Each structure stands twice: as C-alpha cells, then as structure tokens.
Short mmCIF file of C-alpha atoms and ligand atoms in Angstrom, two decimals:
data_model
loop_
_atom_site.label_atom_id
_atom_site.label_comp_id
_atom_site.label_asym_id
_atom_site.label_seq_id
_atom_site.Cartn_x
_atom_site.Cartn_y
_atom_site.Cartn_z
CA UNK A 28 -4.54 -20.41 -25.09
CA UNK A 29 -3.79 -17.88 -22.34
CA UNK A 30 -4.69 -20.34 -19.58
CA UNK A 31 -2.51 -22.95 -21.22
CA UNK A 32 0.46 -20.64 -21.60
CA UNK A 33 0.24 -19.67 -17.93
CA UNK A 34 -0.14 -23.30 -16.80
CA UNK A 35 2.77 -24.50 -18.93
CA UNK A 36 5.07 -21.74 -17.73
CA UNK A 37 3.85 -21.45 -14.15
CA UNK A 38 6.90 -23.10 -12.57
CA UNK A 39 9.28 -20.84 -14.44
CA UNK A 40 7.20 -17.75 -13.57
CA UNK A 41 7.40 -18.69 -9.90
CA UNK A 42 11.11 -19.51 -10.05
CA UNK A 43 11.78 -16.06 -11.54
CA UNK A 44 9.62 -14.35 -8.94
CA UNK A 45 11.48 -16.24 -6.19
CA UNK A 46 14.79 -14.98 -7.51
CA UNK A 47 13.41 -11.43 -7.28
CA UNK A 48 12.04 -12.00 -3.79
CA UNK A 49 15.49 -13.15 -2.64
CA UNK A 50 16.79 -9.60 -3.15
CA UNK A 51 16.10 -7.67 0.09
CA UNK A 52 15.04 -4.39 -1.55
CA UNK A 53 14.18 -2.58 1.68
CA UNK A 54 13.90 1.06 0.67
CA UNK A 55 13.86 2.44 4.22
CA UNK A 56 17.19 0.89 5.16
CA UNK A 57 20.27 2.55 3.63
CA UNK A 58 22.29 -0.62 4.22
CA UNK A 59 20.17 -2.19 1.47
CA UNK A 60 20.74 0.54 -1.12
CA UNK A 61 22.61 -1.84 -3.45
CA UNK A 62 19.93 -4.50 -3.04
CA UNK A 63 17.26 -2.02 -4.05
CA UNK A 64 19.25 -1.31 -7.20
CA UNK A 65 19.75 -5.03 -7.82
CA UNK A 66 15.98 -5.50 -7.67
CA UNK A 67 15.54 -2.71 -10.24
CA UNK A 68 18.10 -4.32 -12.53
CA UNK A 69 16.45 -7.72 -12.17
CA UNK A 70 13.12 -6.23 -13.18
CA UNK A 71 14.55 -4.39 -16.16
CA UNK A 72 16.19 -7.63 -17.39
CA UNK A 73 12.92 -9.52 -17.07
CA UNK A 74 10.96 -6.80 -18.86
CA UNK A 75 13.49 -6.93 -21.70
CA UNK A 76 13.12 -10.71 -21.86
CA UNK A 77 9.32 -10.37 -21.86
CA UNK A 78 9.53 -8.36 -25.07
CA UNK A 79 9.34 -4.61 -24.37
CA UNK A 80 10.76 -2.23 -27.05
CA UNK A 81 12.62 -0.14 -24.57
CA UNK A 82 13.54 -0.38 -20.92
CA UNK A 83 15.54 2.01 -18.79
CA UNK A 84 16.61 2.48 -15.23
CA UNK A 85 15.88 6.10 -14.40
CA UNK A 86 18.04 7.59 -11.69
CA UNK A 87 16.51 9.76 -8.98
CA UNK A 88 17.91 11.38 -5.86
CA UNK A 89 16.91 8.17 -4.13
CA UNK A 90 16.21 4.71 -5.49
CA UNK A 91 15.81 4.26 -9.27
CA UNK A 92 12.59 3.96 -11.25
CA UNK A 93 12.25 1.22 -13.86
CA UNK A 94 10.53 2.46 -17.00
CA UNK A 95 9.66 0.30 -20.02
CA UNK A 96 7.29 0.46 -22.94
CA UNK A 97 5.99 -1.34 -25.97
CA UNK A 98 4.16 0.80 -28.47
CA UNK A 99 2.40 -1.44 -30.95
CA UNK A 100 0.28 1.23 -32.62
CA UNK A 101 -0.06 4.86 -31.50
CA UNK A 102 -3.73 4.83 -32.44
CA UNK A 103 -4.44 2.07 -29.89
CA UNK A 104 -5.13 2.84 -26.22
CA UNK A 105 -2.14 3.09 -23.89
CA UNK A 106 -2.06 1.58 -20.42
CA UNK A 107 0.50 2.77 -17.87
CA UNK A 108 1.22 0.06 -15.32
CA UNK A 109 2.48 1.32 -11.97
CA UNK A 110 3.87 -0.72 -9.10
CA UNK A 111 6.73 -0.84 -6.62
CA UNK A 112 9.66 -3.20 -6.22
CA UNK A 113 10.73 -1.93 -2.79
CA UNK A 114 9.59 -3.74 0.32
CA UNK A 115 9.03 -3.04 4.00
CA UNK A 116 11.68 -4.01 6.55
CA UNK A 117 11.24 -7.63 7.63
CA UNK A 118 11.61 -7.29 11.40
CA UNK A 119 10.74 -8.73 13.85
CA UNK A 120 12.70 -11.55 12.22
CA UNK A 121 12.12 -14.09 14.99
CA UNK A 122 8.39 -14.17 14.25
CA UNK A 123 8.87 -15.47 10.70
CA UNK A 124 8.35 -19.20 10.30
CA UNK A 125 10.77 -19.18 7.35
CA UNK A 126 13.36 -16.48 6.50
CA UNK A 127 11.75 -13.44 4.79
CA UNK A 128 14.14 -13.43 1.84
CA UNK A 129 14.13 -17.17 1.23
CA UNK A 130 10.76 -17.64 -0.47
CA UNK A 131 9.01 -20.97 0.00
CA UNK A 132 5.61 -22.33 -0.95
CA UNK A 133 3.50 -23.60 1.95
CA UNK A 134 -0.17 -24.52 1.54
CA UNK A 135 -0.05 -23.15 -2.00
CA UNK A 136 1.08 -19.75 -0.76
CA UNK A 137 4.37 -17.98 -1.41
CA UNK A 138 5.93 -16.85 1.88
CA UNK A 139 8.39 -13.95 1.59
CA UNK A 140 8.66 -10.23 2.25
CA UNK A 141 7.22 -8.57 -0.87
CA UNK A 142 5.39 -11.71 -2.02
CA UNK A 143 2.14 -9.74 -2.08
CA UNK A 144 3.27 -6.14 -1.53
CA UNK A 145 4.21 -5.59 -4.25
CA UNK A 146 6.75 -7.75 -6.12
CA UNK A 147 4.37 -10.68 -6.54
CA UNK A 148 1.69 -8.41 -7.93
CA UNK A 149 4.06 -6.47 -10.19
CA UNK A 150 5.41 -9.74 -11.53
CA UNK A 151 1.93 -10.77 -12.66
CA UNK A 152 2.03 -7.76 -14.99
CA UNK A 153 5.43 -8.73 -16.37
CA UNK A 154 4.19 -12.26 -17.04
CA UNK A 155 0.83 -11.08 -18.41
CA UNK A 156 2.82 -8.95 -20.83
CA UNK A 157 5.06 -11.88 -21.77
CA UNK A 158 1.99 -14.05 -22.31
CA UNK A 159 0.33 -11.52 -24.62
CA UNK A 160 3.55 -10.85 -26.51
CA UNK A 161 4.37 -14.53 -27.04
CA UNK A 162 0.79 -15.33 -28.12
CA UNK A 163 0.62 -12.29 -30.39
CA UNK A 164 -2.29 -10.91 -28.43
CA UNK A 165 -1.05 -7.43 -27.57
CA UNK A 166 -3.96 -5.10 -28.18
CA UNK A 167 -2.86 -1.96 -26.28
CA UNK A 168 0.32 0.03 -25.94
CA UNK A 169 1.87 -0.67 -22.57
CA UNK A 170 4.13 1.45 -20.40
CA UNK A 171 5.60 0.24 -17.11
CA UNK A 172 6.73 2.51 -14.32
CA UNK A 173 7.87 0.62 -11.25
CA UNK A 174 9.42 2.56 -8.39
CA UNK A 175 11.65 1.70 -5.46
CA UNK A 176 10.37 4.22 -2.92
CA UNK A 177 6.66 3.54 -2.46
CA UNK A 178 7.12 2.32 1.09
CA UNK A 179 8.96 5.52 2.00
CA UNK A 180 6.58 8.06 0.48
CA UNK A 181 7.31 8.18 -3.30
CA UNK A 182 8.87 11.66 -3.11
CA UNK A 183 11.15 11.12 -6.10
CA UNK A 184 8.45 9.45 -8.17
CA UNK A 185 6.36 12.59 -7.68
CA UNK A 186 9.21 14.64 -9.20
CA UNK A 187 9.69 12.10 -12.01
CA UNK A 188 6.01 12.25 -12.94
CA UNK A 189 6.01 16.06 -13.05
CA UNK A 190 9.14 16.08 -15.23
CA UNK A 191 8.08 13.33 -17.65
CA UNK A 192 4.51 14.10 -18.56
CA UNK A 193 4.85 13.39 -22.27
CA UNK A 194 6.77 10.16 -21.74
CA UNK A 195 4.00 8.98 -19.42
CA UNK A 196 1.17 9.88 -21.75
CA UNK A 197 -1.49 7.18 -21.46
CA UNK A 198 -5.22 6.61 -21.31
CA UNK A 199 -5.31 4.93 -17.96
CA UNK A 200 -3.15 3.82 -15.02
CA UNK A 201 -3.34 0.18 -13.99
CA UNK A 202 -2.17 -0.87 -10.52
CA UNK A 203 -2.12 -4.19 -8.70
CA UNK A 204 -1.20 -3.23 -5.13
CA UNK A 205 -4.51 -3.61 -3.28
CA UNK A 206 -6.73 -6.37 -1.96
CA UNK A 207 -9.38 -8.76 -3.18
CA UNK A 208 -12.21 -9.84 -0.84
CA UNK A 209 -11.67 -13.52 -1.70
CA UNK A 210 -11.40 -15.79 -4.73
CA UNK A 211 -15.12 -16.55 -4.34
CA UNK A 212 -15.93 -12.84 -4.12
CA UNK A 213 -13.70 -10.94 -6.51
CA UNK A 214 -13.60 -7.18 -6.00
CA UNK A 215 -12.13 -4.04 -7.48
CA UNK A 216 -10.82 -1.32 -5.21
CA UNK A 217 -12.48 2.02 -5.86
CA UNK A 218 -11.02 4.05 -3.03
CA UNK A 219 -7.85 4.44 -1.01
CA UNK A 220 -7.28 6.48 2.11
CA UNK A 221 -4.86 9.36 2.36
CA UNK A 222 -2.29 9.83 5.08
CA UNK A 223 -0.79 12.34 7.47
CA UNK A 224 2.13 10.93 9.39
CA UNK A 225 3.38 12.81 12.43
CA UNK A 226 6.08 12.49 15.04
CA UNK A 227 5.78 14.08 18.48
CA UNK A 228 8.29 14.59 21.23
CA UNK A 229 7.40 15.60 24.77
CA UNK A 230 10.15 16.98 26.98
CA UNK A 231 9.97 17.43 30.73
CA UNK A 232 13.02 17.93 32.96
CA UNK A 233 16.36 18.76 31.34
CA UNK A 234 17.77 15.28 32.12
CA UNK A 235 16.71 11.81 33.16
CA UNK A 236 15.97 11.80 36.89
CA UNK A 237 15.92 9.24 39.69
CA UNK A 238 12.28 8.18 39.78
CA UNK A 239 12.36 7.89 43.57
CA UNK A 240 14.10 11.17 44.30
CA UNK A 241 11.93 13.21 41.89
CA UNK A 242 8.94 10.94 41.17
CA UNK A 243 5.67 12.53 42.20
CA UNK A 244 7.04 16.05 42.14
CA UNK A 245 8.05 16.47 38.50
CA UNK A 246 5.87 15.60 35.48
CA UNK A 247 6.88 12.37 33.76
CA UNK A 248 6.90 12.99 29.96
CA UNK A 249 5.84 9.41 29.24
CA UNK A 250 2.81 9.72 31.53
CA UNK A 251 2.01 13.08 29.95
CA UNK A 252 2.41 11.77 26.39
CA UNK A 253 0.12 8.84 27.20
CA UNK A 254 -2.64 11.04 28.53
CA UNK A 255 -2.27 13.46 25.63
CA UNK A 256 -2.56 10.55 23.21
CA UNK A 257 -5.53 9.03 24.96
CA UNK A 258 -7.32 12.37 24.83
CA UNK A 259 -7.14 12.23 21.02
CA UNK A 260 -10.16 9.89 20.98
CA UNK A 261 -13.44 10.27 22.84
CA UNK A 262 -15.53 7.45 24.33
CA UNK A 263 -17.24 6.87 20.99
CA UNK A 264 -13.97 6.31 19.16
CA UNK A 265 -14.10 9.71 17.48
CA UNK A 266 -10.97 11.76 16.95
CA UNK A 267 -11.13 14.89 19.15
CA UNK A 268 -8.95 17.21 17.06
CA UNK A 269 -11.14 20.26 16.35
CA UNK A 270 -12.09 20.40 12.65
CA UNK A 271 -10.85 16.85 11.96
CA UNK A 272 -14.18 15.75 10.47
CA UNK A 273 -15.15 19.08 8.89
CA UNK A 274 -14.43 18.12 5.30
CA UNK A 275 -15.16 14.40 5.51
CA UNK A 276 -17.43 13.36 2.64
CA UNK A 277 -20.36 11.58 4.27
CA UNK A 278 -21.80 8.71 2.26
CA UNK A 279 -25.43 8.75 1.18
CA UNK A 280 -27.65 5.99 2.52
CA UNK A 281 -27.58 4.30 -0.89
CA UNK A 282 -23.78 4.39 -0.92
CA UNK A 283 -23.60 2.99 2.61
CA UNK A 284 -25.96 0.17 1.73
CA UNK A 285 -23.89 -0.64 -1.36
CA UNK A 286 -20.63 -0.58 0.60
CA UNK A 287 -22.01 -2.93 3.25
CA UNK A 288 -23.23 -5.42 0.67
CA UNK A 289 -19.68 -6.72 0.39
CA UNK A 290 -19.38 -10.05 2.20
CA UNK A 291 -17.84 -9.63 5.63
CA UNK A 292 -17.84 -12.13 8.47
CA UNK A 293 -17.14 -10.51 11.81
CA UNK A 294 -16.54 -13.77 13.67
CA UNK A 295 -13.94 -14.86 11.13
CA UNK A 296 -12.33 -11.43 11.19
CA UNK A 297 -11.96 -11.52 14.98
CA UNK A 298 -10.71 -15.09 14.97
CA UNK A 299 -8.11 -14.40 12.33
CA UNK A 300 -6.77 -11.48 14.38
CA UNK A 301 -7.00 -13.26 17.73
CA UNK A 302 -9.26 -10.62 19.29
CA UNK A 303 -12.49 -11.04 21.28
CA UNK A 304 -13.99 -7.71 20.37
CA UNK A 305 -13.53 -5.03 17.76
CA UNK A 306 -13.31 -1.33 18.44
CA UNK A 307 -13.81 1.70 16.22
CA UNK A 308 -15.80 4.84 15.59
CA UNK A 309 -19.34 4.46 16.93
CA UNK A 310 -22.16 4.25 14.38
CA UNK A 311 -20.11 2.71 11.60
CA UNK A 312 -19.53 -0.85 10.40
CA UNK A 313 -16.07 -2.36 10.05
CA UNK A 314 -16.14 -1.90 6.27
CA UNK A 315 -17.05 1.75 6.78
CA UNK A 316 -14.45 2.24 9.50
CA UNK A 317 -11.62 1.08 7.24
CA UNK A 318 -13.03 2.25 3.93
CA UNK A 319 -14.62 5.65 4.33
CA UNK A 320 -13.83 6.97 7.80
CA UNK A 321 -10.70 8.81 8.89
CA UNK A 322 -8.63 7.48 11.79
CA UNK A 323 -5.75 8.26 14.12
CA UNK A 324 -3.32 5.61 15.33
CA UNK A 325 -0.08 5.49 17.27
CA UNK A 326 2.42 3.51 15.20
CA UNK A 327 5.24 3.55 17.70
CA UNK A 328 5.98 4.99 21.13
CA UNK A 329 9.18 5.15 23.10
CA UNK A 330 11.03 6.77 25.97
CA UNK A 331 12.73 5.95 29.22
CA UNK A 332 14.25 2.59 29.98
CA UNK A 333 13.31 -0.38 27.80
CA UNK A 334 16.36 -2.59 28.30
CA UNK A 335 16.74 -5.74 30.37
CA UNK A 336 15.69 -5.71 33.99
CA UNK A 337 14.54 -2.63 35.86
CA UNK A 338 16.13 0.79 35.93
CA UNK A 339 14.37 3.40 38.02
CA UNK A 340 14.25 6.49 35.88
CA UNK A 341 11.97 9.43 35.29
CA UNK A 342 12.85 10.19 31.69
CA UNK A 343 13.47 13.60 30.21
CA UNK A 344 11.72 12.80 26.93
CA UNK A 345 9.00 10.66 25.38
CA UNK A 346 8.09 10.29 21.71
CA UNK A 347 5.52 8.74 19.43
CA UNK A 348 4.80 8.29 15.74
CA UNK A 349 1.18 8.93 14.89
CA UNK A 350 -0.58 8.35 11.59
CA UNK A 351 -3.93 9.62 10.45
CA UNK A 352 -5.72 7.90 7.57
CA UNK A 353 -7.73 10.36 5.54
CA UNK A 354 -10.80 10.11 3.36
CA UNK A 355 -12.31 12.35 0.68
CA UNK A 356 -12.30 15.46 0.93
CA UNK A 357 -9.76 15.81 3.72
CA UNK A 358 -6.44 17.35 2.71
CA UNK A 359 -3.24 15.97 4.11
CA UNK A 360 -1.63 19.39 4.64
CA UNK A 361 -4.71 20.73 6.44
CA UNK A 362 -4.98 17.72 8.75
CA UNK A 363 -1.27 17.95 9.50
CA UNK A 364 -1.79 21.54 10.53
CA UNK A 365 -4.88 20.80 12.63
CA UNK A 366 -3.01 18.04 14.43
CA UNK A 367 0.03 20.22 15.07
CA UNK A 368 -2.03 23.08 16.49
CA UNK A 369 -4.13 20.81 18.64
CA UNK A 370 -1.25 18.77 20.00
CA UNK A 371 0.56 21.92 21.04
CA UNK A 372 -2.62 23.37 22.52
CA UNK A 373 -3.25 20.39 24.79
CA UNK A 374 0.31 20.30 26.14
CA UNK A 375 0.35 21.04 29.87
CA UNK A 376 2.70 23.79 31.13
CA UNK A 377 5.04 21.26 32.73
CA UNK A 378 6.25 19.90 29.36
CA UNK A 379 7.25 21.27 25.98
CA UNK A 380 6.25 19.50 22.79
CA UNK A 381 7.80 19.28 19.35
CA UNK A 382 5.66 18.15 16.42
CA UNK A 383 7.15 17.15 13.06
CA UNK A 384 5.38 16.00 9.92
CA UNK A 385 6.62 13.01 7.94
CA UNK A 386 5.19 12.11 4.53
CA UNK A 387 1.57 12.49 3.66
CA UNK A 388 -0.71 11.76 0.77
CA UNK A 389 -4.18 12.44 -0.51
CA UNK A 390 -7.05 9.95 -0.57
CA UNK A 391 -8.37 8.75 -3.91
CA UNK A 392 -11.61 7.43 -5.33
CA UNK A 393 -11.98 5.92 -8.76
CA UNK A 394 -15.01 5.87 -11.03
CA UNK A 395 -17.10 2.73 -11.55
CA UNK A 396 -18.67 3.91 -14.80
CA UNK A 397 -15.46 4.47 -16.77
CA UNK A 398 -14.43 2.30 -19.74
CA UNK A 399 -11.42 1.10 -17.75
CA UNK A 400 -13.49 0.03 -14.73
CA UNK A 401 -15.90 -1.75 -17.04
CA UNK A 402 -13.03 -3.55 -18.77
CA UNK A 403 -11.65 -4.63 -15.39
CA UNK A 404 -15.10 -5.78 -14.32
CA UNK A 405 -15.52 -7.86 -17.48
CA UNK A 406 -12.06 -9.35 -17.00
CA UNK A 407 -12.96 -10.53 -13.49
CA UNK A 408 -16.27 -11.91 -14.74
CA UNK A 409 -14.48 -13.85 -17.42
CA UNK A 410 -11.85 -15.35 -15.12
CA UNK A 411 -13.75 -15.68 -11.81
CA UNK A 412 -17.24 -16.19 -13.20
CA UNK A 413 -18.62 -13.41 -11.00
CA UNK A 414 -19.13 -9.67 -11.24
CA UNK A 415 -16.54 -8.03 -8.98
CA UNK A 416 -17.75 -5.99 -6.02
CA UNK A 417 -16.48 -2.41 -5.74
CA UNK A 418 -14.70 -1.90 -2.39
CA UNK A 419 -12.90 0.85 -0.51
CA UNK A 420 -9.52 -0.17 0.85
CA UNK A 421 -8.07 1.30 4.03
CA UNK A 422 -4.47 1.47 2.85
CA UNK A 423 -2.84 4.32 0.95
CA UNK A 424 -1.15 4.71 -2.41
CA UNK A 425 -0.65 8.48 -2.42
CA UNK A 426 0.66 8.50 -5.97
CA UNK A 427 -2.84 7.67 -7.30
CA UNK A 428 -4.10 11.16 -6.43
CA UNK A 429 -0.93 12.64 -7.89
CA UNK A 430 -1.45 10.77 -11.19
CA UNK A 431 -4.87 12.38 -11.43
CA UNK A 432 -3.57 15.83 -10.56
CA UNK A 433 -0.41 15.84 -12.69
CA UNK A 434 -1.31 13.57 -15.60
CA UNK A 435 -5.10 13.90 -15.52
CA UNK A 436 -5.32 10.11 -15.48
CA UNK A 437 -7.74 7.79 -13.73
CA UNK A 438 -6.51 4.60 -12.13
CA UNK A 439 -7.90 1.08 -12.10
CA UNK A 440 -6.99 -0.69 -8.87
CA UNK A 441 -6.97 -4.33 -9.83
CA UNK A 442 -5.30 -5.88 -6.79
CA UNK A 443 -5.14 -9.60 -6.06
CA UNK A 444 -3.89 -9.79 -2.47
CA UNK A 445 -5.99 -10.58 0.58
CA UNK A 446 -6.19 -8.42 3.71
CA UNK A 447 -5.00 -11.52 5.55
CA UNK A 448 -1.80 -11.82 3.48
CA UNK A 449 0.16 -10.18 6.33
CA UNK A 450 1.71 -7.38 4.27
CA UNK A 451 4.11 -5.29 6.39
CA UNK A 452 3.94 -8.11 9.01
CA UNK A 453 5.95 -11.24 9.66
CA UNK A 454 5.03 -14.17 7.37
CA UNK A 455 3.79 -12.08 4.46
CA UNK A 456 2.42 -14.42 1.82
CA UNK A 457 0.63 -14.50 -1.51
CA UNK A 458 -1.53 -17.27 -2.95
CA UNK A 459 -0.12 -19.08 -5.98
CA UNK A 460 -3.68 -19.06 -7.29
CA UNK A 461 -3.97 -15.32 -6.77
CA UNK A 462 -0.78 -15.02 -8.81
CA UNK A 463 -1.88 -17.17 -11.75
CA UNK A 464 -5.49 -15.96 -11.80
CA UNK A 465 -4.14 -12.43 -11.59
CA UNK A 466 -2.07 -12.92 -14.73
CA UNK A 467 -5.13 -14.28 -16.52
CA UNK A 468 -7.32 -11.39 -15.36
CA UNK A 469 -4.76 -8.81 -16.45
CA UNK A 470 -4.58 -10.36 -19.92
CA UNK A 471 -8.39 -10.28 -20.10
CA UNK A 472 -8.38 -6.63 -19.00
CA UNK A 473 -6.30 -5.58 -22.00
CA UNK A 474 -8.56 -7.48 -24.35
CA UNK A 475 -11.66 -5.71 -23.05
CA UNK A 476 -10.02 -2.33 -22.68
CA UNK A 477 -8.78 -2.33 -26.28
CA UNK A 478 -12.41 -2.69 -27.39
CA UNK A 479 -13.58 0.29 -25.34
N1 BES B 10 0.09 -1.63 -1.11
C1 BES B 10 0.08 -0.82 0.06
C2 BES B 10 -1.23 -0.05 0.23
C3 BES B 10 -2.48 -0.89 0.34
C4 BES B 10 -2.50 -2.05 1.09
C5 BES B 10 -3.61 -0.49 -0.30
C6 BES B 10 -3.66 -2.81 1.17
C7 BES B 10 -4.76 -1.22 -0.21
C8 BES B 10 -4.78 -2.39 0.53
C9 BES B 10 1.24 0.15 -0.01
O1 BES B 10 2.45 -0.49 -0.35
C10 BES B 10 1.46 0.76 1.35
O2 BES B 10 1.83 0.04 2.25
N2 BES B 10 1.25 2.08 1.50
C11 BES B 10 1.53 2.78 2.71
C12 BES B 10 1.60 4.25 2.47
C13 BES B 10 2.96 4.76 2.07
C14 BES B 10 2.91 6.26 1.92
C15 BES B 10 4.06 4.36 3.01
C16 BES B 10 0.41 2.58 3.71
O3 BES B 10 -0.74 2.39 3.35
O4 BES B 10 0.73 2.61 4.90
MN1 MN B 11 2.18 -1.76 -1.95
MN1 MN B 12 3.21 -1.49 1.51
#
C-alpha cells in the first residue's frame, strides 16, 4: 500500500520538490530575504495540502519558522520533526554543471542547491505524512518545526524553543539532515560534532607598504598569520592549543572496534576526493577522525592583493576564519576561550591580533537502546532488508543538544544523504532512490514507534 502510493505519486512528489528547490532560500545572503520567506510559505502550503490540522509561519527576528501539527489522539506518542528549508550560498557558480536553482535529474540524482541539505530530506517527511494521512495510517501525533536559519547558526530557533516549550511537547525529535553509509549499508547517525567558529585578524604596519621598500625589515602579517596557523597543529596532526583535548571523551576499545566495523573503503574515498593520501590525527582511523575526534580547520584566509596581475604590497592586515569541530565532552564556550587565549599568546610582538567568536554549538550523542532508536532500526530493516549500522557523523546540528537541554528530548537522526552528495559544494545532489526509500522508511518508523 505505502510502496504503491509512493510509486504512483513519485513524479508529483518530485515536481513539488523541484518547485521548492527553485526558490533560492539562502539564509546568509540578505538579498535573498524574500526568497527565504517564499520557501517558508511554499512549505506551509504543502503541509496544509498534506493534511495537517494547523500550520503557521512564526516570525522571528530573522527568518521565519514553519510550525505545523496534527494531533490524532493525545494519548498516542508525539513526534516532533525538525528540519531546515534554508540553504548554503551556491558559489562558486561556474563549477556547477547545471544552475543550482534549476533542479534536474541526472543519473537518477536530483542536482540542486538544497537537494540533500535539507529541502529534499524535509520534503520526504511532508510526503511521508501525506502518505500516512491519505492511507489512514497515522498512528502518532506529528508536529513539524522547520527553520530558515540552520545554516547561519539557528540563533532565533534557540529563542523560539525556549519560549514555546508547551507547544513543542513531544516524545521524541526526528531529523533527516545527516548521512547514510550507502543503500547497501543503511546506517543511523548516533553522534554529531559540536562547533566553535572563530575569526582572527593580524595587523602589522599601520598601512599597506611597498614590498620592496619595506620588505625584509617589517613583519608581513600574512606571513605571520600563516606561521601562527601552521603552529596550531603538530607533526602528528594534533591540535596544539593547551587544554584542547582535556575533556575529550576517549572511546573504549569495544566502542572503537564497533565504530570501525562500519564499511569504509579508503581507496574509494581517496579516488572520490581526487587525493593521493589522507592526513589526520595520528593513531586514529578516518571514521574516528571525523566521528569522535576534535579538529581545527581554516575555512577561509585573506589579505593583501588578490586581484589580477601582480601588485607589490606588504599588507597591513591578514585574516582567517577558523572552525573547530568538537566532540563529547568539550564545551563550545570553553574551546572558544582556549583558542582566544592561545592565539593571542602566540602572537609575536611585531603584530597585534584580534580574535572574534562566531556561532558555536555543542556536540550530541544519541542512545541506541531507546524505543525511538529501535523503531528507526526496525524501519530500516523493513525497507532495506538490513539492520542499520550506528555511525558518528562529522557535521554539526547544534540544535540537537539544545533540544535535549531545553525540552529534555532525545533525537533520532534518520538521514538519507550520502557524504558524497556534495552538500555545501557545487553540484549538490540527492538520489531519487534515497528520496523514495526515505519516505518509505519514515512511514515505517511511525508504525514501529507507535507500538513502543
Ligand atoms: N546537515 C548539515 C550537518 C550535517 C551534514 C550533519 C552531514 C551530518 C552529516 C547542516 O546543515 C550543517 O551544514 N551544519 C553546519 C553547522 C551550522 C552551525 C552552520 C556544519 O556542520 O557546518
Ligand atoms: Mn542540514
Ligand atoms: Mn548544511
């Protein structure tokens, strides 16, 4: 029945998703403010069509939150579905093989910004809901909360959650915004990393100088910034900030063995990324390095002359954006402080440094013995014919820790993207199969969860 409904309506589901993907809801870019709102309105219309009792667009200081619910019976369990309808900027545009906001299917994959992260995955929930409603199979109360600021730190969602605790009352949070190992090896994410995001500025002389007249006699802030940055890792790939690893929860041998049981092919990984060798913290596997180890990376660096041709200049300033991915039990605020202190401490006398913190977020781990995890596991078994493998993802969804703290709720991370789907990159895509199987798995989840 469910399979049939999805198959019969698949083309319409995709057509609707395409219409949503055509709206460039880039939350970071104020020029797209109206588009972000249009994407919220589109979603609220589709939720209404799918059969919710109530849907509203909740205003915030930033982009709106779409809230909807269908309460079939207050004595039944309630699932709160969270997702985001905002997307990352699409640049560099010239690297896309088809325009980012003109979705197309190639090789059975949907190519568009937001196809996987997260419109495509949110839309599975809308269509799973429609399927259950039309087939009279709703077995849980469902609430939807879909925000437009995930990609910029979810500040206003944090406020909304704190102010609407009774409205958001539920038994469990359900999110599809993470990755699956493969269709042959289904998996459920059981951990996400936290984040501290910093910006640094190094200033040398009070103005840009002629690099011949002054070069060699005055410190060049770009050279200085580069050596400061390179000192942040040692030869073993460890972060050198004092205290950085102090609170890191080390895995037991059993946990490490379990984590490394997940299928992973290094040669394929390297080939897909076009690299000859990998690099990371010594003593850990790739799955450990992205799943359970903290990291520090430069996300952007600038200064001096970057225009056409050559201009000889010894710049006055150099800057960089640096992110640190955090793991249990590191605290974003503490790591931000450790970084700030250390970066100032290593600054040579011939420059001054300014350190600013951008958004942060706490890491999260979810239980594998909870009724909701078990329901998700059964749902995957039913649809994929295999028990899903628990995995730790390297990305961050800071709101998951906040849901636990403010609402006391656990989350099930039932994501259907692949790491190779190029989220945040040019040519983001999402498998049509991932989309349809995802809808089926979500429907199966409700069935099993209602029997908990
Ligand atoms: N959906 C991603 C996070 C993600 C990706 C989790 C892949 C697991 C696997 C989310 O939209 C995202 O990009 N989060 C940001 C953090 C946010 C605070 C900007 C991230 O991880 O960089
Ligand atoms: Mn996302
Ligand atoms: Mn994202």
